[in-house]
Amino acid sequence: MDEKIEEVFHDVLLLSDIKTKEEVIKKMSDYLLDKGYITDEYYLATIERETIFPTGLPTKPIGTAIPHSEAENVVKPAVILAVLNNTVKFSDMSNRENEIDVGIVFLMALKGENNQINYLRNIADFCKEEENVLKIYNSKCKKEAMVIFSEEILMQST
Amino acid sequence: MNDTIKIVCCCGAGICTSNYLREEIEDRLKAEGFKKVKVVISKVNDLEEAIVGADLLATTVELQRDYGIPQVRALGIMLDDAAATEALDNIVQILRQRK
């Protein structure tokens, strides 16, 4: 058995002129697919899941979404962040009739419960604060967003 | 009789919101003094199997059916502190009435 705890890959993408949630998820999935973190099925499985169990979070002033699919589509765990220069519609996690304008997307390719960090808790805690949402949404460059992502979201003490 | 409380947390993929919920429940039950508690996570499609022997089902998504055990809907708990408190209060109340 492999005793080593698998490290989770993190990265940030700044995306421009995205029109739909499918397009964001596609870009992010393709990025991870290229690097060998997910299987071919990940994209469609995530879109399908998004339809049945939406992942939009009504954070203020800009919505956040956390699309993901089941563990079987994940080769190596990764969590990547995309900051859009506009917003796209995602359905609200707690009420699918409600559409949210999302500008921040965390794509999670995780393998299940043996994760060291509870990503969602860190993300939700961070994005509860309007100033945090704005700070990440207004990142000027990949490096700036990456610093916020790794130092303020992922490293939060729980 | 098994005196360990078993709680199943469920969401669409069994990875994200269920895991979040699990931590919230574990923290709260610990604070309330519950000792033997086992919280497992499950995706909706695996619920049949996961709920065997469970005392309570907590879900972050709408479920289409009843699983024959108390069910607590914990929708929107990630951003809404009031909803989170309400769901957790509800869980504590159900567990206190157990037996």
Coordinates of C-alpha atoms in Angstrom, one line a residue:
Chain A
M1 CA 0.0 0.0 0.0
D2 CA 1.2 3.5 -0.8
E3 CA 1.7 5.2 2.5
K4 CA 2.4 8.6 1.0
I5 CA -0.3 11.1 1.2
E6 CA -1.2 12.2 -2.3
E7 CA -0.5 15.8 -2.9
V8 CA -3.3 17.9 -4.3
F9 CA -2.4 20.0 -7.4
H10 CA -3.5 23.6 -7.3
D11 CA -3.5 26.2 -10.0
V12 CA -5.2 29.3 -11.1
L13 CA -6.6 30.2 -14.6
L14 CA -7.7 33.7 -15.6
L15 CA -10.4 33.3 -18.3
S16 CA -11.8 35.9 -20.6
D17 CA -15.1 36.2 -22.4
I18 CA -16.6 32.9 -21.3
K19 CA -20.2 32.7 -22.1
T20 CA -21.6 29.6 -20.4
K21 CA -20.9 27.4 -17.4
E22 CA -20.2 24.5 -19.8
E23 CA -17.5 26.6 -21.4
V24 CA -15.8 27.3 -18.1
I25 CA -16.0 23.7 -17.0
K26 CA -14.6 22.6 -20.4
K27 CA -11.6 25.0 -20.2
M28 CA -10.8 23.9 -16.7
S29 CA -11.3 20.2 -17.4
D30 CA -9.2 20.4 -20.6
Y31 CA -6.4 22.0 -18.5
L32 CA -6.5 19.1 -16.0
L33 CA -6.9 16.5 -18.7
D34 CA -3.8 17.7 -20.5
K35 CA -1.8 17.4 -17.3
G36 CA -3.2 13.9 -16.6
Y37 CA -5.2 14.7 -13.5
I38 CA -8.6 13.5 -14.7
T39 CA -10.1 11.1 -17.2
D40 CA -11.9 11.8 -20.4
E41 CA -15.2 11.3 -18.7
Y42 CA -14.6 14.0 -16.1
Y43 CA -16.0 16.8 -18.2
L44 CA -19.3 15.2 -19.2
A45 CA -19.8 13.7 -15.7
T46 CA -19.3 17.1 -14.1
I47 CA -21.8 18.8 -16.5
E48 CA -24.3 16.1 -15.9
R49 CA -23.9 16.4 -12.1
E50 CA -24.2 20.1 -12.3
T51 CA -27.6 19.7 -13.9
I52 CA -28.9 17.4 -11.3
F53 CA -27.0 18.8 -8.3
P54 CA -26.0 22.4 -9.0
T55 CA -23.0 23.8 -7.3
G56 CA -23.5 27.6 -7.4
L57 CA -23.0 29.5 -4.2
P58 CA -24.8 32.8 -3.9
T59 CA -21.7 34.7 -2.5
K60 CA -21.8 38.5 -2.6
P61 CA -21.2 40.6 -4.6
I62 CA -20.3 37.9 -7.2
G63 CA -21.3 34.3 -7.2
T64 CA -19.0 31.3 -6.8
A65 CA -19.4 27.8 -8.1
I66 CA -17.6 24.5 -7.1
P67 CA -18.3 22.1 -10.0
H68 CA -16.9 18.5 -9.5
S69 CA -17.7 14.9 -10.3
E70 CA -17.3 11.6 -8.7
A71 CA -14.0 10.2 -7.5
E72 CA -13.8 7.6 -10.3
N73 CA -13.1 10.3 -12.9
V74 CA -10.1 11.5 -11.0
V75 CA -6.6 10.2 -11.7
K76 CA -4.7 12.5 -9.3
P77 CA -6.4 15.0 -7.0
A78 CA -6.5 18.6 -8.1
V79 CA -8.3 21.8 -7.2
I80 CA -8.0 24.7 -9.6
L81 CA -9.5 28.2 -9.5
A82 CA -10.7 30.2 -12.5
V83 CA -11.3 33.9 -12.2
L84 CA -13.5 35.2 -15.1
N85 CA -13.5 38.7 -16.4
N86 CA -17.3 38.5 -16.7
T87 CA -20.0 36.3 -15.1
V88 CA -21.8 33.2 -16.3
K89 CA -25.0 31.6 -15.0
F90 CA -24.9 28.7 -12.6
S91 CA -27.8 27.3 -10.7
D92 CA -28.0 27.7 -6.9
M93 CA -26.9 24.7 -4.9
S94 CA -29.8 25.1 -2.5
N95 CA -32.4 26.0 -5.0
R96 CA -31.9 25.1 -8.6
E97 CA -34.6 27.5 -9.8
N98 CA -32.4 30.3 -8.7
E99 CA -29.7 31.3 -11.2
I100 CA -26.5 32.9 -9.9
D101 CA -24.1 35.2 -11.8
V102 CA -20.8 33.4 -11.1
G103 CA -17.3 35.0 -11.7
I104 CA -15.2 32.6 -9.5
V105 CA -15.1 28.9 -10.2
F106 CA -13.3 26.2 -8.1
L107 CA -13.1 23.0 -10.0
M108 CA -12.6 20.1 -7.7
A109 CA -11.1 16.8 -8.8
L110 CA -11.0 15.0 -5.5
K111 CA -11.0 11.3 -4.7
G112 CA -13.2 11.2 -1.6
E113 CA -13.0 11.5 2.1
N114 CA -9.3 10.9 2.6
N115 CA -8.5 14.5 1.9
Q116 CA -6.3 16.4 4.3
I117 CA -8.0 19.7 3.8
N118 CA -11.7 20.3 3.7
Y119 CA -11.6 22.4 0.6
L120 CA -15.2 23.3 0.6
R121 CA -15.2 24.6 4.2
N122 CA -12.2 26.7 3.4
I123 CA -13.7 28.1 0.3
A124 CA -17.1 28.7 1.8
D125 CA -15.5 30.4 4.9
F126 CA -13.4 32.6 2.7
C127 CA -16.2 33.5 0.3
K128 CA -18.6 34.4 3.0
E129 CA -16.9 37.8 3.2
E130 CA -17.7 40.3 0.5
E131 CA -14.2 41.8 0.6
N132 CA -12.6 38.4 0.1
V133 CA -14.8 37.7 -3.0
L134 CA -13.9 41.1 -4.4
K135 CA -10.2 40.6 -3.7
I136 CA -10.0 37.4 -5.6
Y137 CA -12.3 38.5 -8.4
N138 CA -10.3 41.7 -8.9
S139 CA -6.9 39.8 -9.1
K140 CA -4.9 41.5 -11.8
C141 CA -2.7 38.5 -12.7
K142 CA -2.4 34.8 -12.2
K143 CA 0.3 35.2 -9.6
E144 CA -1.8 37.5 -7.4
A145 CA -4.8 35.1 -7.6
M146 CA -2.5 32.2 -6.8
V147 CA -1.2 33.9 -3.7
I148 CA -4.7 34.5 -2.4
F149 CA -5.8 31.0 -3.3
S150 CA -2.8 29.2 -1.6
E151 CA -2.2 31.5 1.3
E152 CA -5.7 32.7 2.3
I153 CA -8.0 29.9 1.2
L154 CA -6.1 26.7 1.3
M155 CA -3.9 27.5 4.3
Q156 CA -6.8 28.6 6.6
S157 CA -6.6 27.0 9.9
T158 CA -9.8 25.2 10.7
Chain B
M1 CA -27.8 -3.1 20.9
N2 CA -25.3 -0.9 19.3
D3 CA -25.0 2.4 21.2
T4 CA -22.8 4.1 18.6
I5 CA -24.8 6.8 16.7
K6 CA -24.4 6.5 13.0
I7 CA -25.1 9.5 10.8
V8 CA -25.0 9.5 7.0
C9 CA -24.2 12.8 5.2
C10 CA -25.2 12.8 1.6
C11 CA -24.7 15.0 -1.4
G12 CA -24.6 14.6 -5.2
A13 CA -21.0 13.3 -5.5
G14 CA -20.3 12.2 -2.0
I15 CA -17.2 14.4 -2.0
C16 CA -17.9 18.0 -1.3
T17 CA -20.9 19.3 0.5
S18 CA -21.3 16.0 2.4
N19 CA -17.8 16.3 3.7
Y20 CA -18.4 19.9 4.8
L21 CA -21.6 18.8 6.5
R22 CA -19.8 15.9 8.2
E23 CA -17.3 18.3 9.9
E24 CA -20.0 20.6 11.0
I25 CA -22.0 17.8 12.5
E26 CA -18.9 16.3 14.2
D27 CA -17.9 19.6 15.7
R28 CA -21.4 20.3 17.0
L29 CA -22.0 16.8 18.5
K30 CA -18.7 16.9 20.2
A31 CA -19.6 20.2 21.7
E32 CA -22.9 18.8 22.8
G33 CA -21.2 15.9 24.6
F34 CA -22.1 13.1 22.3
K35 CA -19.5 10.4 22.7
K36 CA -19.8 7.5 20.3
V37 CA -20.7 9.0 16.9
K38 CA -19.8 7.7 13.5
V39 CA -20.4 10.1 10.6
V40 CA -20.1 8.7 7.1
I41 CA -20.5 10.4 3.8
S42 CA -22.3 9.1 0.7
K43 CA -23.4 10.1 -2.7
V44 CA -27.2 9.9 -3.4
N45 CA -26.8 6.8 -5.6
D46 CA -25.1 4.8 -2.9
L47 CA -27.5 5.8 -0.1
E48 CA -29.3 2.4 0.0
E49 CA -26.1 0.8 1.1
A50 CA -24.8 3.6 3.3
I51 CA -27.9 4.0 5.5
V52 CA -27.8 0.4 6.8
G53 CA -27.8 0.7 10.5
A54 CA -27.9 4.5 10.4
D55 CA -29.9 6.6 12.9
L56 CA -30.0 9.8 10.9
L57 CA -29.6 11.0 7.3
A58 CA -28.4 14.5 6.7
T59 CA -28.5 15.8 3.2
T60 CA -27.3 18.9 1.3
V61 CA -29.4 18.0 -1.8
E62 CA -33.1 17.4 -2.3
L63 CA -33.9 13.7 -2.0
Q64 CA -36.7 12.1 -4.0
R65 CA -37.7 9.6 -1.4
D66 CA -37.9 8.6 2.2
Y67 CA -35.3 6.2 3.5
G68 CA -37.1 5.2 6.6
I69 CA -34.9 7.0 9.1
P70 CA -35.1 10.6 10.3
Q71 CA -33.9 13.0 7.6
V72 CA -32.5 16.5 8.0
R73 CA -32.2 18.8 5.0
A74 CA -29.2 21.0 5.4
L75 CA -29.4 23.1 2.2
G76 CA -27.5 26.3 2.0
I77 CA -25.7 25.8 5.2
M78 CA -22.4 26.8 3.8
L79 CA -23.2 30.5 3.5
D80 CA -26.2 30.8 5.7
D81 CA -25.2 30.6 9.3
A82 CA -28.8 30.7 10.5
A83 CA -29.7 27.8 8.3
A84 CA -26.7 25.9 9.5
T85 CA -27.6 26.4 13.1
E86 CA -31.2 25.4 12.5
A87 CA -30.1 22.1 10.7
L88 CA -27.6 21.3 13.5
D89 CA -30.2 22.0 16.2
N90 CA -32.6 19.7 14.5
I91 CA -30.0 17.0 14.3
V92 CA -29.1 17.3 18.0
Q93 CA -32.8 17.2 18.9
I94 CA -33.4 14.1 16.9
L95 CA -30.5 12.3 18.5
R96 CA -31.5 13.3 22.0
Q97 CA -34.9 11.7 21.4
R98 CA -33.3 8.5 20.1
K99 CA -34.1 5.1 21.8

